[in-house]
Coordinates of C-alpha atoms (C1' of nucleotides) in Angstrom, one line a residue:
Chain H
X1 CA -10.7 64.6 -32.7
X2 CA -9.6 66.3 -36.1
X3 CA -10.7 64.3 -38.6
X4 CA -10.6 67.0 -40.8
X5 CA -7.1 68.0 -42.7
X6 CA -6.5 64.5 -42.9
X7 CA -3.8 64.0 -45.5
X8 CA -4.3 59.7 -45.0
X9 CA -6.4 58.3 -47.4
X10 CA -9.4 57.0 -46.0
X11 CA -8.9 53.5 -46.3
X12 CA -4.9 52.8 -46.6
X13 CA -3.8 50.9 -49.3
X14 CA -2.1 47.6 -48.7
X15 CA 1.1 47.2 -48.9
X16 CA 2.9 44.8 -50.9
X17 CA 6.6 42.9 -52.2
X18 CA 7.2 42.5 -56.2
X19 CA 8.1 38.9 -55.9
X20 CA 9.8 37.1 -58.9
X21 CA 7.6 35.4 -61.5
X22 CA 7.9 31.9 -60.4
X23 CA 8.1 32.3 -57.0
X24 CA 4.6 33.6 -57.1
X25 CA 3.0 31.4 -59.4
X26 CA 4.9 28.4 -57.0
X27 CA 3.2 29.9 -54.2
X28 CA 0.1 30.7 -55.7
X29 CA -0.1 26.7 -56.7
X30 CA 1.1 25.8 -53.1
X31 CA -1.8 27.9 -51.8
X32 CA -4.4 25.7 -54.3
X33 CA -3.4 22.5 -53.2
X34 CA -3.9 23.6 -49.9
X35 CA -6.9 25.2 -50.2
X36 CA -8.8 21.9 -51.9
X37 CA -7.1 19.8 -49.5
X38 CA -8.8 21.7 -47.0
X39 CA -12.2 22.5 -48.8
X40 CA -12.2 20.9 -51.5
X41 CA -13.0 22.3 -54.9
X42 CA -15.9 23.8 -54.1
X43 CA -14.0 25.4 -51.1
X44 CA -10.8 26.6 -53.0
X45 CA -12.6 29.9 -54.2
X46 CA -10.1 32.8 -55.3
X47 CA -10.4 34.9 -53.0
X48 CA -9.2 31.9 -50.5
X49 CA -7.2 31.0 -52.5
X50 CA -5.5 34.7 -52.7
X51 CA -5.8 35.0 -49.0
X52 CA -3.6 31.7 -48.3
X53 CA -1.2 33.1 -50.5
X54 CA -1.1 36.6 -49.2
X55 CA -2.0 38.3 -51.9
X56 CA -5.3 39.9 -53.1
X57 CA -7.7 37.3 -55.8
X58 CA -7.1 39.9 -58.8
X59 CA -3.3 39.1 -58.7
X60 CA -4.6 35.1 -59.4
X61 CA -5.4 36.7 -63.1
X62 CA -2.4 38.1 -63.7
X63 CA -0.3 34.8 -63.8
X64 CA -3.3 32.3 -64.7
X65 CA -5.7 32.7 -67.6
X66 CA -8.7 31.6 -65.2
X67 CA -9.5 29.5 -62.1
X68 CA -9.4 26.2 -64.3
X69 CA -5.8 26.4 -65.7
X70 CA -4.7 27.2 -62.0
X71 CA -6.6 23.9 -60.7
X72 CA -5.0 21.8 -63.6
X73 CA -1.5 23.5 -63.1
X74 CA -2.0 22.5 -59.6
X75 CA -2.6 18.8 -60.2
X76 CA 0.3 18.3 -62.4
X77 CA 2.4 20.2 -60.2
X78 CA 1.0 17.4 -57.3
X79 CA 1.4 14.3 -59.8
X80 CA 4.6 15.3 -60.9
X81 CA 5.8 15.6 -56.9
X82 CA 3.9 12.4 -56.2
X83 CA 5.5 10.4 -58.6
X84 CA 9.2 12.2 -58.2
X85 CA 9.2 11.3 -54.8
X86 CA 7.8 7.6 -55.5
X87 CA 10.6 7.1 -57.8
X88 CA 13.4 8.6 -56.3
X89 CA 13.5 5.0 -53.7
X90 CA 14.8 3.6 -56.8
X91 CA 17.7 5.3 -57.0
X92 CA 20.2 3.3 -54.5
X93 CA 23.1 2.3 -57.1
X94 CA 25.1 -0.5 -55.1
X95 CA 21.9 -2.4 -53.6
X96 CA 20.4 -6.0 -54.9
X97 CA 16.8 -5.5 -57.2
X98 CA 15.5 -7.2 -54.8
X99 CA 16.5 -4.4 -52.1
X100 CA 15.4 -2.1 -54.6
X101 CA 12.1 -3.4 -55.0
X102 CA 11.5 -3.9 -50.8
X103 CA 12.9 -0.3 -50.6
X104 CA 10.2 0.9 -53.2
X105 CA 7.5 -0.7 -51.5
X106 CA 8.6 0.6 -48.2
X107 CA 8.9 4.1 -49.7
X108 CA 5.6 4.3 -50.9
X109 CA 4.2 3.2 -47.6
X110 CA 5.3 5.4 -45.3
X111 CA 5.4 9.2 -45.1
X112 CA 5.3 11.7 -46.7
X113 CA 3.8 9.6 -49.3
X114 CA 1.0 7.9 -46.7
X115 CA -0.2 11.7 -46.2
X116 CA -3.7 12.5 -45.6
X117 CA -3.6 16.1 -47.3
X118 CA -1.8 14.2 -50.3
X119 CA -4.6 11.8 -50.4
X120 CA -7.4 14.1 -50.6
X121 CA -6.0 16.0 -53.1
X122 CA -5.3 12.9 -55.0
X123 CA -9.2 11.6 -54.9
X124 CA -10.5 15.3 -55.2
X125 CA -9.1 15.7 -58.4
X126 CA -9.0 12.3 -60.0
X127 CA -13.1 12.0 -59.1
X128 CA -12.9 15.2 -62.2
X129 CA -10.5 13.3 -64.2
X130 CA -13.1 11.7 -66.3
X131 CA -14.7 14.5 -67.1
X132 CA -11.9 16.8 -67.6
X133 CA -9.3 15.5 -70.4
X134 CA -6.5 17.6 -69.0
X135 CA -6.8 16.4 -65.8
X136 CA -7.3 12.7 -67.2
X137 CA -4.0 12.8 -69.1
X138 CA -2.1 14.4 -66.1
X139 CA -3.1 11.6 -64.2
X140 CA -2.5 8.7 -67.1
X141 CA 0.7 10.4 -67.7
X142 CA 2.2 9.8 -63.7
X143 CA 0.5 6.7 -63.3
X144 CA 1.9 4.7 -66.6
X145 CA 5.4 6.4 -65.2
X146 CA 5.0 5.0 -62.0
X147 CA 4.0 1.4 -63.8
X148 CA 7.1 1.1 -65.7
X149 CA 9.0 2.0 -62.8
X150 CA 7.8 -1.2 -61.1
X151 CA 7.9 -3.2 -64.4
X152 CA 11.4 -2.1 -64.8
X153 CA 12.5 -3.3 -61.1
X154 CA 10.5 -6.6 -61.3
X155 CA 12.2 -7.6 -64.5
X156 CA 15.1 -7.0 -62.6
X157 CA 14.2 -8.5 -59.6
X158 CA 13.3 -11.6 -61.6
X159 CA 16.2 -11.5 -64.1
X160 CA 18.6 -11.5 -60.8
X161 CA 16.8 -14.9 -60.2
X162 CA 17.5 -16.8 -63.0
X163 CA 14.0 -16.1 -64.3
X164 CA 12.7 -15.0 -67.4
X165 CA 9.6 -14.1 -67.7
X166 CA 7.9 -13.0 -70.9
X167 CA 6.1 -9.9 -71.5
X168 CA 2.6 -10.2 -70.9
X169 CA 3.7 -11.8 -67.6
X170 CA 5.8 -9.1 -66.6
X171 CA 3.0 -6.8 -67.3
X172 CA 0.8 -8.9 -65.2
X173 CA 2.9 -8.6 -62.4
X174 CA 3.4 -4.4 -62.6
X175 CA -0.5 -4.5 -62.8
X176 CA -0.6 -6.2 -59.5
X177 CA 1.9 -5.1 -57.4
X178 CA 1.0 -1.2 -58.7
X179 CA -2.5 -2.9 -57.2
X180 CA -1.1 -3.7 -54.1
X181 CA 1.0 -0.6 -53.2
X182 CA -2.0 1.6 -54.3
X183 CA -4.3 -0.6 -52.2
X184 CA -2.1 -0.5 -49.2
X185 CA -1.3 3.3 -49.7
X186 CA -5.5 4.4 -49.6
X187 CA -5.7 2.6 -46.8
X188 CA -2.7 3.7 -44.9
X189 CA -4.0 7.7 -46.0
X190 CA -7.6 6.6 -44.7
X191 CA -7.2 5.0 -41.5
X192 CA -3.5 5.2 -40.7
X193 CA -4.0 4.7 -37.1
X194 CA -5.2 1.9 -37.7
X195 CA -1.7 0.2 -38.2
X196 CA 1.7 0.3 -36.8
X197 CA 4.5 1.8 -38.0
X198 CA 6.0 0.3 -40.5
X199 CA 3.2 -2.7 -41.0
X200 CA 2.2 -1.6 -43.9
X201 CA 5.0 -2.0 -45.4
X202 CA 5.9 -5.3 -44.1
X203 CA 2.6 -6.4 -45.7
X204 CA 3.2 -4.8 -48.8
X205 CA 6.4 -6.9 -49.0
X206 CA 4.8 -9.7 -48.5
X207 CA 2.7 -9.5 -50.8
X208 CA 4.9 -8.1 -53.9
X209 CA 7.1 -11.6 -52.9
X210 CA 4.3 -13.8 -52.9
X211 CA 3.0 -12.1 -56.0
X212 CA 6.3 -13.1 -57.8
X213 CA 7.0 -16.2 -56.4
X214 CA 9.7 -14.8 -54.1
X215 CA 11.2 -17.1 -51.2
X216 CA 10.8 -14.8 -48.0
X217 CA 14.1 -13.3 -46.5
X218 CA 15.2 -14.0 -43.2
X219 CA 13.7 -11.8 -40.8
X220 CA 16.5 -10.2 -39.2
X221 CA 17.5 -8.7 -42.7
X222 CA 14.2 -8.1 -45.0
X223 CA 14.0 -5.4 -41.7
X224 CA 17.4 -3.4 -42.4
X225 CA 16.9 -3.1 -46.2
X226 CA 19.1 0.3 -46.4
X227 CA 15.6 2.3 -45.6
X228 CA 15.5 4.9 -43.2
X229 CA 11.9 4.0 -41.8
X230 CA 11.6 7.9 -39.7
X231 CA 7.9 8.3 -39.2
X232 CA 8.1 12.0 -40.6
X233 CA 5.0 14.2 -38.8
X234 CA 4.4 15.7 -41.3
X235 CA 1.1 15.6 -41.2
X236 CA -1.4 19.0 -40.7
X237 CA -4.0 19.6 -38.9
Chain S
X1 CA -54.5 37.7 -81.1
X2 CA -56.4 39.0 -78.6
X3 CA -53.8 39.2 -75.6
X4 CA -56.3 41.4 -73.2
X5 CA -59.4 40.1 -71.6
X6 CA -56.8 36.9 -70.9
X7 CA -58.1 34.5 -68.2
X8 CA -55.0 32.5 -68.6
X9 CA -52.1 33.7 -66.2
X10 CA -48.8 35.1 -68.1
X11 CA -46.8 32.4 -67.0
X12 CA -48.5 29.3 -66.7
X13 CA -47.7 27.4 -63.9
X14 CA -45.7 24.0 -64.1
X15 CA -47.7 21.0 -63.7
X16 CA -46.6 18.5 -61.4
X17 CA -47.8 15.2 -60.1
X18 CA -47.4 14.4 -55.8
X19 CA -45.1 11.6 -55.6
X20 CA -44.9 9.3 -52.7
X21 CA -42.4 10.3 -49.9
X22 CA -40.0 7.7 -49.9
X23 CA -40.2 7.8 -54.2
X24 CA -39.1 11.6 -53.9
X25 CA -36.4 11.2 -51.6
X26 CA -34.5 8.5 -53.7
X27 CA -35.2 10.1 -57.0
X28 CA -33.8 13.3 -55.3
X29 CA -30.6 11.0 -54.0
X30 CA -30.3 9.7 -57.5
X31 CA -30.4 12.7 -59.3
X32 CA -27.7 14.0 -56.6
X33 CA -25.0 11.4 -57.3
X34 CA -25.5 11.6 -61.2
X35 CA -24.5 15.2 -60.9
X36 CA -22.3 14.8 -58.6
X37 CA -20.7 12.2 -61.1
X38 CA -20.9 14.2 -63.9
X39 CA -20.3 18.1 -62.8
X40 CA -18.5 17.1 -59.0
X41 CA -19.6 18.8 -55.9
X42 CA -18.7 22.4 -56.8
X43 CA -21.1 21.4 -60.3
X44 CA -23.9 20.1 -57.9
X45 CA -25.9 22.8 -57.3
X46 CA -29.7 22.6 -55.8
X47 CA -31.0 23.7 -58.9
X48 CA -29.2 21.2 -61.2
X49 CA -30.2 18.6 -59.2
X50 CA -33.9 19.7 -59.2
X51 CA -33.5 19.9 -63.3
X52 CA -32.1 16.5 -63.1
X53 CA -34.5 15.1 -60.7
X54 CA -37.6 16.9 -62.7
X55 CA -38.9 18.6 -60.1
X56 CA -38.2 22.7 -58.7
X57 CA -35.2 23.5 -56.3
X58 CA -37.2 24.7 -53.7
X59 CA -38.7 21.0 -53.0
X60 CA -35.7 19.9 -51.8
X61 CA -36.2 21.7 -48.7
X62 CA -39.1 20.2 -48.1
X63 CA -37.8 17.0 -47.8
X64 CA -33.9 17.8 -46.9
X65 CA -32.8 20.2 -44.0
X66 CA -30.2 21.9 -46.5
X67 CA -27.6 20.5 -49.2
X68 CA -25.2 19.2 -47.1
X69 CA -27.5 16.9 -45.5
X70 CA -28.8 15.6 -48.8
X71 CA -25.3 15.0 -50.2
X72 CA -24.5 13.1 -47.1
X73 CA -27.8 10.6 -47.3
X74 CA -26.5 10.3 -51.1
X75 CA -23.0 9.6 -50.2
X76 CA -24.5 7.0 -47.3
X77 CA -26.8 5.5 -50.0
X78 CA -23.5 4.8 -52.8
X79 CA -21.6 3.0 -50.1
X80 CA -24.5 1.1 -48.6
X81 CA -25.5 0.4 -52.4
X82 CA -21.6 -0.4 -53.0
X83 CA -20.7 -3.0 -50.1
X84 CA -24.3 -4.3 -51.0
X85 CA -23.0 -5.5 -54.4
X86 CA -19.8 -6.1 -53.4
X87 CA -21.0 -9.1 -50.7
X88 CA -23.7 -10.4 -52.6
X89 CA -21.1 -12.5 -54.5
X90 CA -20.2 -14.3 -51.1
X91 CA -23.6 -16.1 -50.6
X92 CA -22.9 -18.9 -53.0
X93 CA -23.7 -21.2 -50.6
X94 CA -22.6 -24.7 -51.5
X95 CA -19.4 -23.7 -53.4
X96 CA -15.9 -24.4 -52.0
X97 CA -15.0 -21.3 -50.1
X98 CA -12.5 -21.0 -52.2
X99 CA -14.5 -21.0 -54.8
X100 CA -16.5 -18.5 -52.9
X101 CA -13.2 -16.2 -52.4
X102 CA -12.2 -16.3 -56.5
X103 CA -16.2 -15.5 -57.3
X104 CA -15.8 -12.6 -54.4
X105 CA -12.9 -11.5 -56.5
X106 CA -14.3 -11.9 -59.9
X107 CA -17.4 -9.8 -59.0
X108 CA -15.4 -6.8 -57.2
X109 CA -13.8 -6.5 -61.0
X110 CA -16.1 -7.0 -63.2
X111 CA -19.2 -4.6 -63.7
X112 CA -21.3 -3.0 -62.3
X113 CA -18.7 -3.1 -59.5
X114 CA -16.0 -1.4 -62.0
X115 CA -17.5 1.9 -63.4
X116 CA -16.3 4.9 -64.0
X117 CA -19.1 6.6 -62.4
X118 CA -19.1 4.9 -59.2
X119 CA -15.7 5.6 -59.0
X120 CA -16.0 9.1 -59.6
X121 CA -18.6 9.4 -57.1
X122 CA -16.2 7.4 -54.1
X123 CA -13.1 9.4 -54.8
X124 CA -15.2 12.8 -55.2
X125 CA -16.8 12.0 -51.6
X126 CA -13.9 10.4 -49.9
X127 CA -11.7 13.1 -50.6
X128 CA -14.1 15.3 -48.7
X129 CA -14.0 12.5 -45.8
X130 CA -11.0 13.7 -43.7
X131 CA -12.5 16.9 -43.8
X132 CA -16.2 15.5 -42.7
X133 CA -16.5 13.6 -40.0
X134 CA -20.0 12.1 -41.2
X135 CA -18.5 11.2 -44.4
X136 CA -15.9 9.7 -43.0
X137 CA -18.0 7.5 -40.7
X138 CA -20.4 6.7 -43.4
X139 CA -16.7 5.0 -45.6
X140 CA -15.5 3.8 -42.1
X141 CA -18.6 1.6 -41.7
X142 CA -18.8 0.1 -45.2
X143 CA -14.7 -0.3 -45.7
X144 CA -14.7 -2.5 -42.2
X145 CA -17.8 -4.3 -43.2
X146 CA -16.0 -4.9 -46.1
X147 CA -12.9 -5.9 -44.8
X148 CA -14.6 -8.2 -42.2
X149 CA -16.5 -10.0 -45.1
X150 CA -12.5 -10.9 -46.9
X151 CA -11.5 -11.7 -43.3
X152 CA -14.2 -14.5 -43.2
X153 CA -13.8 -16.0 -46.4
X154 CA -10.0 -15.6 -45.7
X155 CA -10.7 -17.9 -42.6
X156 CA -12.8 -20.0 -44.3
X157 CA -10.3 -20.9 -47.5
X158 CA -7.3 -21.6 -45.3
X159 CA -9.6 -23.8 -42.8
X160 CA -10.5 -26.1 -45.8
X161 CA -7.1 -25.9 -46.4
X162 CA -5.9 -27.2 -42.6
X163 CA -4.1 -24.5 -42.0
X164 CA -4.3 -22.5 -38.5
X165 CA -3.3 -18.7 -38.8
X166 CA -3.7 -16.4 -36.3
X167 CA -5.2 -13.8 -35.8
X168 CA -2.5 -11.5 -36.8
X169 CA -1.9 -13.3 -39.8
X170 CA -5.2 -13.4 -40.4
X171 CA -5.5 -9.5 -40.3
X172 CA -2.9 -9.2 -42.4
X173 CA -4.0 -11.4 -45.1
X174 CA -6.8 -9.5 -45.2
X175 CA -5.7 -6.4 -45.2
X176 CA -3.4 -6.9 -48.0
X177 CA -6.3 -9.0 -50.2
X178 CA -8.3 -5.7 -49.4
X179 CA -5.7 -4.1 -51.2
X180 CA -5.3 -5.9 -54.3
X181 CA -8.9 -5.7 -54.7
X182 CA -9.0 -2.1 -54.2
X183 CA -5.9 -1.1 -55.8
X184 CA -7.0 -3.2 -59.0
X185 CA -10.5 -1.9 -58.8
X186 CA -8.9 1.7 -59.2
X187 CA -6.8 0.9 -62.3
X188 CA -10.2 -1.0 -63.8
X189 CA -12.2 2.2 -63.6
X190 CA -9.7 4.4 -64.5
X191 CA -8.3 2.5 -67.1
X192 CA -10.6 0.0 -68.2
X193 CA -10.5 -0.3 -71.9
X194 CA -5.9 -1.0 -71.3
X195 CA -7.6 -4.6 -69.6
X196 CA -9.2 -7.1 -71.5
X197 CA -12.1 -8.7 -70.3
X198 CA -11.7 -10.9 -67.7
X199 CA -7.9 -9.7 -67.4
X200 CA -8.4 -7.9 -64.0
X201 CA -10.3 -10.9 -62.1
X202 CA -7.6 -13.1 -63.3
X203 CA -5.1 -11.1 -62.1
X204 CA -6.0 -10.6 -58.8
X205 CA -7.4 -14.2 -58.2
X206 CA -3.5 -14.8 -58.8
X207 CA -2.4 -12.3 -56.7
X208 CA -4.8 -13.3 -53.7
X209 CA -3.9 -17.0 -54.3
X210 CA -0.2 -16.5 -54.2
X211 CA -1.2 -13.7 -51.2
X212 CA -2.0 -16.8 -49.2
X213 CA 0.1 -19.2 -50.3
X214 CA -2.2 -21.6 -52.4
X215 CA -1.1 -23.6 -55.0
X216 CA -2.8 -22.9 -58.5
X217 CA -5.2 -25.1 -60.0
X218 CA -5.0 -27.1 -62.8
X219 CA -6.3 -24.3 -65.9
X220 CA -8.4 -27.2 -67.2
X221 CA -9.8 -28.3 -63.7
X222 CA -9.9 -24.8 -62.2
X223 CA -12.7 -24.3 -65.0
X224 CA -14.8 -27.2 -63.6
X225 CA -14.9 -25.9 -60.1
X226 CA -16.1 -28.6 -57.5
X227 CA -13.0 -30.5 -56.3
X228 CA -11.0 -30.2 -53.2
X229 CA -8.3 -30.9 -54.9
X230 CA -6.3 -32.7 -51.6
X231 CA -2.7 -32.7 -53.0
X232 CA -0.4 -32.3 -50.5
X233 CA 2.3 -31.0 -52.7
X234 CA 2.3 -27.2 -52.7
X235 CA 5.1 -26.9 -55.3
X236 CA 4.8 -24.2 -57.9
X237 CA 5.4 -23.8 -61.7
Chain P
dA1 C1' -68.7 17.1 -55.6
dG2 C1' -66.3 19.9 -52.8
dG3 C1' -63.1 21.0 -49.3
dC4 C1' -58.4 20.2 -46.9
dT5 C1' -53.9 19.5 -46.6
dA6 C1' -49.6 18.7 -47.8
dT7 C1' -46.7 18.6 -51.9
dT8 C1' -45.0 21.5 -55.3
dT9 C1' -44.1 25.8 -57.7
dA10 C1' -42.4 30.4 -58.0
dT11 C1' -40.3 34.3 -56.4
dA12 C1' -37.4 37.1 -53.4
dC13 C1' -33.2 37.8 -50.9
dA14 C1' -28.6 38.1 -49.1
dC15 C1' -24.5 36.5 -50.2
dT16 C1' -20.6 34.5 -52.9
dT17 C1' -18.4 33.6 -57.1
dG18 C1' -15.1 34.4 -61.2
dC19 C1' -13.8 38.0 -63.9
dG20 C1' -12.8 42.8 -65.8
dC21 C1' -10.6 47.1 -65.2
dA22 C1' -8.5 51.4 -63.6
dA23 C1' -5.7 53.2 -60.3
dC24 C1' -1.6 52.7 -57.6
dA25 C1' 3.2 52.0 -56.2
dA26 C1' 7.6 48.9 -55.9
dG27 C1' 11.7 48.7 -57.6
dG28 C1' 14.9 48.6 -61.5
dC29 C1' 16.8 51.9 -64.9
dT30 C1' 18.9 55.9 -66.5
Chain T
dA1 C1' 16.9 61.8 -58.0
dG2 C1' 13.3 61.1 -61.1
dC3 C1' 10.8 58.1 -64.5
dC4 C1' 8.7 53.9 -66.3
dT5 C1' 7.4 49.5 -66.4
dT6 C1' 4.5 46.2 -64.6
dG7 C1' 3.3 43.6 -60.5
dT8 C1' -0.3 44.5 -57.4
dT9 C1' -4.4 46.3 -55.3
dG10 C1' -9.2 47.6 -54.8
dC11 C1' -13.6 47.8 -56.5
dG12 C1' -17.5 46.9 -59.4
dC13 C1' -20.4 43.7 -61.9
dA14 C1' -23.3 40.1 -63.7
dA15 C1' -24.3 35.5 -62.9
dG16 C1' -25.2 32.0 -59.8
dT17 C1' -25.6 30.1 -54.9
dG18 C1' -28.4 28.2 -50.8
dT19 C1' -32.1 29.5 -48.2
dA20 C1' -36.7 31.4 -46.9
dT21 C1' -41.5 32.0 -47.8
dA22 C1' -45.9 32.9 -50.0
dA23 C1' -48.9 31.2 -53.4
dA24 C1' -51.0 27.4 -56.1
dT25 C1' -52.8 22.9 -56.9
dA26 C1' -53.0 17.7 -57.0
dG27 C1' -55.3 14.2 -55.1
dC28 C1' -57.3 11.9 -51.0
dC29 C1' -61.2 11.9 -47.7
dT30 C1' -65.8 12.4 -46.6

DNA sequence: AGGCTATTTATACACTTGCGCAACAAGGCT
DNA sequence: AGCCTTGTTGCGCAAGTGTATAAATAGCCT
């Protein structure tokens, strides 16, 4: 064997792609999330972190100031999706409020948003929220968007029934029905087999029309309301 | 000052006092979770705790096999401590159950039950819980026991009130009370100081009476509580 | 009072962590 | 083609991690 004359480096050096800047610092977030959905914080190290993405941990420095600012990118990259996709049920022009608001509740019921990565990362980070201010204002940021949302559609809902409600009761209603979906969504991420497809949101429905005082549709129909109700695997592991 | 000819040792040695066994181990579990609260798992390390819990990291192995296993006897001690509190406002035993059902909800948010702290320690742990299957079991067992106690009182409330609901409706009365207490709970201890006191239990007595369909009671009466209150006319507003 | 033992301290160790830095090479530019 | 910028690697470092273990001592028992 002539290991001698050998005109190889030693140890070869890896090879590598120049990607663009914000496709790496997308994938290097992606990599994050996943990462402390898997470990957790304590888990997400860089080099992990760096391996998920395919790259080596030094490169982690040259597109975040630190391991912190990467975490709290991370989380308002995840609130901002959370939130995008919560809202964007809300967008069907032609239907009634009240289809709106069933079509809402069913959306943020079901998957992707019942996920039990999305979850994880959702408690992991909002357990440091209160003693990190940027994550705290991330998470107070999505959360009063996601409340006006709701207080938006129940005014409608409510205005579309001859009702009109004045502002602190309004307000009481967004607090409770953001209760209710939030309630329903933990336990749908927890212990999702514990229901059947779609129950949860038939509960949650329930609930957000007895919470407003809402006569119950007629079966038949509160089940087509213009959702598309495909169980989406998308769930890991 | 005669440094030579010392009998004294260099380093004096720490004095300590021998606590009792069972002392130890919940003074090591409580200084666990306050770190964990304050500085999360990654934060949590054997030698904080051991500052926190005035004693040296290495006596923590004496009385835990390793870290994991004391951060899961912590984590089994919050919930045990949480459900604890959380049913001890059911055992009003000559009240109106539901009586007993708007005290249940009053205490679940109200302190001690909403803190930041407490919070911070359930979503810090229960975001590790898909991830750890003794975790997990440890929520699992409190969240059913839980959800069994609503159940009961659930049963209870619409008995008095001659009502007959199956056991499907039953289950999915609780579930969705569960809910509005949770979901409320959340927004209490992340947001406590946008609710003023009081606000939150109001707001979800509401939402669970309208949840299952009774008719409010009379503000002035409903302050008095110890009437059946027998009217047969469940009209609202 | 003095010894015994288990609790507690103190130190060592192998390993991981986030970060700094110099060398390298990928790919656009001329 | 060759150069030059800079994205990227590889490696080192000091601090900190959980664990192992020996040495000390507090406090009960006789």
């Amino acid at each position: 064997m002539p290991d001698t004359a050998d005109p190889a480096p030693m140890t070869v050096r890896r090879k590598f792609r120049r990607e663009g800047e914000e496709r790496r610092r997308q994938d290097l977030i992606e990599a994050t999330l996943d990462c402390v959905a898997e470990y957790g914080l304590q888990g997400a190290t860089l080099r992990t972190i760096a391996l998920r993405a395919g790259v080596t941990a030094g490169l982690i420095r040259h597109y975040f100031p630190g391991k912190e600012e990467l975490l709290q990118e991370a989380y308002t990259a995840l609130v901002g999706r959370m939130t995008e996709q919560a809202k964007a049920a809300l967008v069907m022009e032609e239907a009634s409020p009240r289809q709106r608001l069933a079509a809402f509740v069913t959306a943020n019921l079901n998957a992707p948003i019942i996920d039990q990565r999305v979850f994880s990362l959702w408690a992991t980070f909002i357990g440091r929220a209160s003693a990190d201010p940027t994550l705290a204002r991330a998470h107070r940021e999505g959360y009063l968007g996601f409340r006006n949302e709701v207080e938006a559609v129940v005014a409608e809902v409510l205005a579309a029934e001859q009702r009109k409600p004045d502002a602190s009761q309004l307000r009481r209603h967004a607090i409770a029905i953001n209760a209710i979906i939030d309630g329903l969504w933990i336990e749908g991420c927890l212990a999702g087999e514990m229901f059947s497809p779609g129950e949860l949101a038939a509960i949650g429905i329930k609930a957000v029309e007895a919470e407003l005082g809402l006569a119950p549709l007629e079966p038949e129909i509160s089940g087509r309301i213009g959702l598309k109700s495909e169980s989406g695997s998308k769930s890991k592991r």
